[in-house]
Short mmCIF file of C-alpha atoms and ligand atoms in Angstrom, two decimals:
data_model
loop_
_atom_site.label_atom_id
_atom_site.label_comp_id
_atom_site.label_asym_id
_atom_site.label_seq_id
_atom_site.Cartn_x
_atom_site.Cartn_y
_atom_site.Cartn_z
CA MET A 7 0.00 0.00 0.00
CA SER A 8 1.17 3.50 -0.70
CA ALA A 9 1.50 6.21 1.97
CA SER A 10 -1.10 8.94 2.47
CA ILE A 11 0.45 12.23 1.42
CA ILE A 12 0.29 14.95 4.09
CA GLU A 13 -0.54 17.99 2.01
CA GLY A 14 1.10 20.85 3.88
CA LYS A 15 0.02 23.47 1.41
CA LYS A 16 -3.67 22.54 1.78
CA ILE A 17 -3.48 22.33 5.58
CA SER A 18 -1.63 25.64 5.67
CA ASP A 19 -4.26 27.33 3.47
CA LEU A 20 -7.01 26.00 5.74
CA ILE A 21 -5.35 27.40 8.88
CA ARG A 22 -4.86 30.77 7.15
CA VAL A 23 -8.60 30.92 6.40
CA GLU A 24 -9.30 30.25 10.10
CA LEU A 25 -6.77 32.93 11.10
CA LYS A 26 -8.26 35.45 8.70
CA ASP A 27 -11.65 35.04 10.41
CA GLU A 28 -9.95 35.56 13.73
CA VAL A 29 -8.22 38.73 12.53
CA VAL A 30 -11.55 40.09 11.25
CA ALA A 31 -13.11 39.46 14.68
CA LEU A 32 -10.16 41.12 16.42
CA ARG A 33 -10.32 44.14 14.15
CA GLU A 34 -13.99 44.54 15.09
CA ARG A 35 -12.70 44.94 18.65
CA GLN A 36 -10.14 47.52 17.45
CA VAL A 37 -7.30 45.02 17.85
CA VAL A 38 -5.01 44.89 14.81
CA PRO A 39 -2.23 42.29 15.16
CA GLY A 40 1.12 43.78 14.08
CA LEU A 41 4.36 42.11 13.00
CA ALA A 42 7.76 43.80 12.54
CA VAL A 43 10.32 41.94 10.45
CA ILE A 44 13.95 43.04 10.40
CA LEU A 45 16.23 42.08 7.53
CA VAL A 46 19.90 43.02 7.71
CA GLY A 47 21.84 42.79 4.45
CA GLU A 48 21.13 41.31 1.05
CA ASP A 49 21.02 37.52 1.50
CA PRO A 50 18.90 36.44 -1.51
CA ALA A 51 17.05 33.60 0.27
CA SER A 52 16.30 35.84 3.27
CA LYS A 53 14.91 38.53 0.95
CA VAL A 54 12.50 35.98 -0.55
CA TYR A 55 11.40 34.73 2.90
CA VAL A 56 10.83 38.26 4.19
CA GLY A 57 8.82 39.15 1.09
CA SER A 58 6.64 36.05 1.62
CA LYS A 59 6.05 36.98 5.27
CA GLU A 60 5.02 40.52 4.28
CA LYS A 61 2.60 39.24 1.63
CA ALA A 62 1.08 36.67 3.99
CA CYS A 63 0.40 39.38 6.60
CA GLN A 64 -1.32 41.55 3.99
CA GLN A 65 -3.54 38.66 2.90
CA LEU A 66 -4.74 38.13 6.48
CA GLY A 67 -5.17 41.76 7.48
CA ILE A 68 -2.22 41.67 9.89
CA TYR A 69 -0.34 44.97 10.04
CA SER A 70 3.28 44.46 9.02
CA GLU A 71 6.35 46.60 8.74
CA VAL A 72 9.64 45.44 7.27
CA HIS A 73 12.86 47.13 8.35
CA ARG A 74 15.41 46.53 5.59
CA LEU A 75 18.78 47.54 7.00
CA PRO A 76 22.13 47.71 5.18
CA GLY A 77 24.59 44.84 5.69
CA ASP A 78 27.01 47.09 7.60
CA THR A 79 24.42 48.04 10.25
CA SER A 80 26.06 47.96 13.69
CA GLU A 81 24.86 45.61 16.39
CA ALA A 82 24.15 48.65 18.59
CA ASP A 83 21.85 50.16 15.95
CA LEU A 84 20.02 46.86 15.53
CA LEU A 85 19.57 46.52 19.30
CA GLU A 86 18.27 50.08 19.44
CA LEU A 87 15.64 49.30 16.80
CA ILE A 88 14.58 46.17 18.70
CA ALA A 89 14.27 48.18 21.93
CA LYS A 90 12.05 50.68 20.11
CA LEU A 91 9.83 47.92 18.67
CA ASN A 92 9.64 46.23 22.10
CA GLY A 93 7.98 49.40 23.37
CA GLN A 94 5.71 49.99 20.39
CA GLY A 95 2.06 49.10 21.11
CA SER A 96 1.14 48.57 17.43
CA ILE A 97 3.72 45.77 17.18
CA ASN A 98 2.89 42.39 18.73
CA GLY A 99 5.57 40.30 17.08
CA ILE A 100 9.23 40.95 16.22
CA LEU A 101 11.18 38.69 13.88
CA VAL A 102 14.83 39.21 13.00
CA GLN A 103 15.56 37.23 9.86
CA LEU A 104 18.52 34.88 10.25
CA PRO A 105 21.32 34.48 9.38
CA LEU A 106 22.72 37.85 10.46
CA PRO A 107 25.98 39.30 9.09
CA GLU A 108 29.04 37.93 10.89
CA HIS A 109 29.84 41.11 12.85
CA ILE A 110 26.50 40.89 14.69
CA ASN A 111 26.11 38.56 17.69
CA GLU A 112 22.99 36.53 16.95
CA LYS A 113 22.46 35.55 20.58
CA ALA A 114 22.57 39.16 21.79
CA VAL A 115 19.94 40.05 19.20
CA ILE A 116 17.59 37.15 20.02
CA ASP A 117 17.96 37.87 23.75
CA ALA A 118 16.97 41.52 23.17
CA ILE A 119 13.52 40.70 21.80
CA SER A 120 10.84 40.97 24.47
CA VAL A 121 9.54 37.47 25.22
CA GLU A 122 5.91 38.53 24.69
CA LYS A 123 6.82 39.53 21.11
CA ASP A 124 9.13 36.58 20.36
CA VAL A 125 7.11 35.14 17.47
CA ASP A 126 10.09 32.99 16.39
CA GLY A 127 10.14 31.31 19.81
CA PHE A 128 13.96 31.49 19.86
CA HIS A 129 14.37 33.56 23.06
CA PRO A 130 15.84 31.52 25.96
CA GLU A 131 12.79 32.33 28.07
CA SER A 132 10.46 31.04 25.33
CA VAL A 133 12.57 27.87 25.11
CA GLY A 134 12.40 27.53 28.90
CA ASN A 135 8.63 28.05 28.92
CA LEU A 136 8.19 25.37 26.28
CA THR A 137 10.38 22.99 28.26
CA ILE A 138 8.55 23.40 31.57
CA GLY A 139 5.13 23.47 29.93
CA ASP A 140 4.23 27.13 30.52
CA ASP A 141 2.39 29.20 27.92
CA SER A 142 4.75 30.52 25.28
CA LEU A 143 5.05 31.38 21.64
CA LEU A 144 6.24 28.23 19.89
CA PRO A 145 8.99 28.08 17.27
CA CYS A 146 7.24 28.11 13.91
CA THR A 147 8.59 25.08 12.05
CA PRO A 148 8.28 22.70 15.03
CA ALA A 149 4.75 23.98 15.74
CA GLY A 150 3.96 23.38 12.05
CA VAL A 151 5.17 19.78 12.32
CA ILE A 152 2.80 19.10 15.21
CA GLU A 153 -0.14 20.71 13.37
CA LEU A 154 0.53 18.57 10.29
CA ILE A 155 0.50 15.38 12.37
CA LYS A 156 -2.65 16.35 14.30
CA ARG A 157 -4.57 17.56 11.27
CA SER A 158 -3.76 14.32 9.46
CA GLY A 159 -5.79 12.61 12.18
CA VAL A 160 -2.80 10.85 13.74
CA ALA A 161 -2.79 10.54 17.56
CA ILE A 162 0.59 11.41 19.10
CA ALA A 163 0.08 10.27 22.73
CA GLY A 164 1.74 6.98 23.53
CA LYS A 165 3.54 6.77 20.19
CA HIS A 166 7.28 6.39 19.83
CA ALA A 167 8.56 9.51 18.04
CA VAL A 168 12.11 9.58 16.73
CA VAL A 169 13.59 12.95 15.79
CA ILE A 170 16.69 12.92 13.62
CA GLY A 171 18.56 16.21 14.14
CA ARG A 172 19.19 18.25 17.29
CA SER A 173 19.30 21.88 16.13
CA ASN A 174 17.95 24.63 18.38
CA ILE A 175 15.60 25.74 15.59
CA VAL A 176 13.99 22.37 14.76
CA GLY A 177 15.28 19.14 16.33
CA LYS A 178 15.27 20.08 20.01
CA PRO A 179 12.00 22.06 20.05
CA VAL A 180 10.14 19.49 17.94
CA ALA A 181 11.26 16.81 20.42
CA MET A 182 9.97 18.92 23.33
CA LEU A 183 6.64 19.49 21.58
CA LEU A 184 6.23 15.77 20.86
CA LEU A 185 6.99 15.06 24.52
CA ARG A 186 4.39 17.63 25.54
CA GLU A 187 1.92 15.72 23.34
CA ASN A 188 2.78 12.60 25.37
CA ALA A 189 4.89 10.78 22.81
CA THR A 190 7.90 8.75 23.92
CA VAL A 191 10.72 10.65 22.26
CA THR A 192 14.16 9.61 21.01
CA ILE A 193 16.55 12.19 19.56
CA CYS A 194 19.16 10.96 17.07
CA HIS A 195 22.07 13.02 15.72
CA SER A 196 25.34 12.75 13.81
CA ARG A 197 27.01 10.84 16.67
CA THR A 198 24.18 8.35 17.22
CA ALA A 199 25.63 4.83 16.87
CA ASN A 200 22.57 2.86 15.78
CA MET A 201 20.42 5.39 13.99
CA GLU A 202 18.86 3.02 11.50
CA GLU A 203 17.80 0.63 14.25
CA LEU A 204 16.28 3.45 16.35
CA ALA A 205 14.55 5.15 13.42
CA LYS A 206 13.01 1.85 12.40
CA GLN A 207 11.23 1.71 15.79
CA ALA A 208 9.50 5.05 15.19
CA ASP A 209 5.76 5.38 14.83
CA ILE A 210 6.47 9.04 14.03
CA LEU A 211 9.78 9.90 12.34
CA VAL A 212 10.76 13.58 12.05
CA VAL A 213 13.85 14.32 9.98
CA ALA A 214 15.71 17.64 10.15
CA ILE A 215 19.36 17.19 9.23
CA GLY A 216 19.83 19.26 6.08
CA LYS A 217 21.15 16.41 3.87
CA ALA A 218 19.28 15.60 0.67
CA LYS A 219 17.62 12.16 0.59
CA ALA A 220 19.74 10.89 3.52
CA ILE A 221 16.92 8.81 5.00
CA ASP A 222 15.52 6.00 2.87
CA SER A 223 13.05 3.18 3.47
CA LYS A 224 15.60 1.19 5.49
CA TYR A 225 15.00 3.70 8.31
CA VAL A 226 11.21 3.51 8.16
CA LYS A 227 8.91 1.12 10.00
CA PRO A 228 6.00 0.00 7.82
CA GLY A 229 3.06 2.37 8.39
CA ALA A 230 5.10 5.08 10.16
CA VAL A 231 4.36 8.81 9.88
CA VAL A 232 7.35 10.43 8.14
CA ILE A 233 7.76 14.20 8.49
CA ASP A 234 10.53 15.70 6.35
CA VAL A 235 11.69 19.15 7.49
CA GLY A 236 14.61 19.36 5.04
CA ILE A 237 14.69 21.60 1.99
CA ASN A 238 17.81 21.00 -0.12
CA ARG A 239 18.70 22.26 -3.57
CA LEU A 240 19.93 19.44 -5.84
CA PRO A 241 22.62 20.00 -8.53
CA ASP A 242 19.85 19.92 -11.19
CA GLY A 243 18.12 22.85 -9.43
CA LYS A 244 15.23 20.79 -8.06
CA LEU A 245 14.30 20.74 -4.37
CA ALA A 246 14.58 17.59 -2.26
CA GLY A 247 13.92 16.83 1.38
CA ASP A 248 16.15 14.97 3.83
CA VAL A 249 14.02 11.90 3.13
CA ASP A 250 14.18 9.85 -0.06
CA TYR A 251 10.48 10.39 -0.73
CA GLU A 252 10.07 7.99 -3.66
CA ASP A 253 11.87 5.21 -1.82
CA CYS A 254 9.73 5.65 1.33
CA LEU A 255 6.34 5.97 -0.38
CA GLU A 256 5.51 2.26 -0.20
CA THR A 257 6.74 1.77 3.38
CA ALA A 258 5.43 4.86 5.21
CA GLY A 259 1.82 5.19 6.34
CA TYR A 260 1.89 8.98 5.97
CA ILE A 261 4.58 11.17 4.43
CA THR A 262 5.17 14.88 3.75
CA PRO A 263 6.39 15.90 0.29
CA VAL A 264 9.10 18.51 -0.40
CA PRO A 265 8.13 21.08 -1.49
CA GLY A 266 4.55 21.39 -0.22
CA GLY A 267 4.91 19.65 3.14
CA VAL A 268 6.37 21.32 6.21
CA GLY A 269 7.59 24.40 4.29
CA PRO A 270 4.25 26.22 3.88
CA MET A 271 3.47 25.70 7.57
CA THR A 272 6.34 27.83 8.87
CA ILE A 273 4.92 31.21 7.82
CA THR A 274 1.42 30.09 8.79
CA MET A 275 2.62 29.39 12.33
CA LEU A 276 4.33 32.81 12.37
CA LEU A 277 0.98 34.38 11.52
CA GLN A 278 -0.68 32.29 14.24
CA ASN A 279 1.93 33.42 16.77
CA THR A 280 1.41 37.06 15.81
CA VAL A 281 -2.35 36.73 16.33
CA ALA A 282 -1.79 34.94 19.66
CA ALA A 283 0.66 37.63 20.82
CA ALA A 284 -1.86 40.35 19.91
CA LYS A 285 -4.59 38.57 21.86
CA ARG A 286 -2.37 38.20 24.92
CA ALA A 287 -1.33 41.85 24.69
CA HIS A 288 -5.00 42.83 24.85
CA GLY A 289 -5.95 40.39 27.59
CA ILE A 290 -7.94 38.17 25.22
CA GLU A 291 -7.74 34.45 25.94
CA VAL A 292 -5.68 32.51 23.40
N1 GUN B 317 15.92 32.00 8.67
C1 GUN B 317 15.56 30.77 8.22
N2 GUN B 317 14.53 30.30 8.96
C2 GUN B 317 14.23 31.25 9.86
C3 GUN B 317 13.25 31.35 10.90
O1 GUN B 317 12.44 30.45 11.15
N3 GUN B 317 13.25 32.50 11.61
C4 GUN B 317 14.14 33.49 11.36
N4 GUN B 317 14.08 34.58 12.13
N5 GUN B 317 15.06 33.44 10.43
C5 GUN B 317 15.10 32.32 9.69
#
C-alpha cells in the first residue's frame, strides 16, 4: 500500500482561512495584530522569505512593517531598533531574519527581543517556557510539524517519536513538543551509533538534518508517519527533502512531500503566533 500524502500546502491554506476570520473578529474589537520583520543585508534567500512573510500578513489583514537595513548596520543600531519595537504598542511580534551578518552577535539580538513579542520562539525564556510546559510562543517550524500530524488525524500520545537532528531551531523544540503531546521521544544526531535501528522503531519519524535524501526506506517502520523538514537544492536545481520520498512511499503510512509539506506551515505558524501575541497583549484568551 502506498503512503497517504500529508498535504502541507492545503493544511496551511485552511489554517490561514481560520486565522483570517480571527483577525476580522479582532479588528472589530479595534485590535489589529502587528508584526515587525527586520532584515539586515542582502542575503537572496532571506529577501525571498521576508517578502513572503510581508505578503502573507497583507492577505490576512495583519499589520506588518519590514525594516530593511544595510549589511554594515552595527549591532548597537540593531539593538536600538529592537528596543524601540519592544515598546511599540502597534507591534505584537518581532522577527529578526537569520542568518545575520558575521559582525553581529545573533544571541545578543535574540535575547533583546521581548519574550511577549518573540514570534520565532527562539528567546531563551520562550525555550524555557516550552520545556517546563508554561504558555509561550512556539517556534514556527516545530509547531507546524505538530499541526501537520494532528490535522492528518494521527494521535501522538503513547507513540514512539524519533527525531533525527538536534538543532535549536527544529530538532530540540520538535522533540519537546512531541513530549508535551505525550509521545515517547528519542533524539538521534550525527554521533548516534545505531540510527537506522532506532529510526526503524519510530511510529512518528521527524527528519531535520539538512542532507538531501539521507533517509531512505531502510529507516522507516511499515506504516510510520514520516515528516521531512529538510529543503535541499539538488545539482539539477530541483528541491529535495532529507528523506528519499520515492523510496519511502511504499513503506510509510503517511509522508510529507518537499516542497509542499512542512515548508508552507512555517509562515502560517508565524501568523498564528502574531495573532496569539496580539490577543495576549489585549488580555484576550488565546
Ligand atoms: N531564517 C531561516 N529560517 C528562519 C526562521 O524560522 N526565523 C528566522 N528569524 N530566520 C530564519
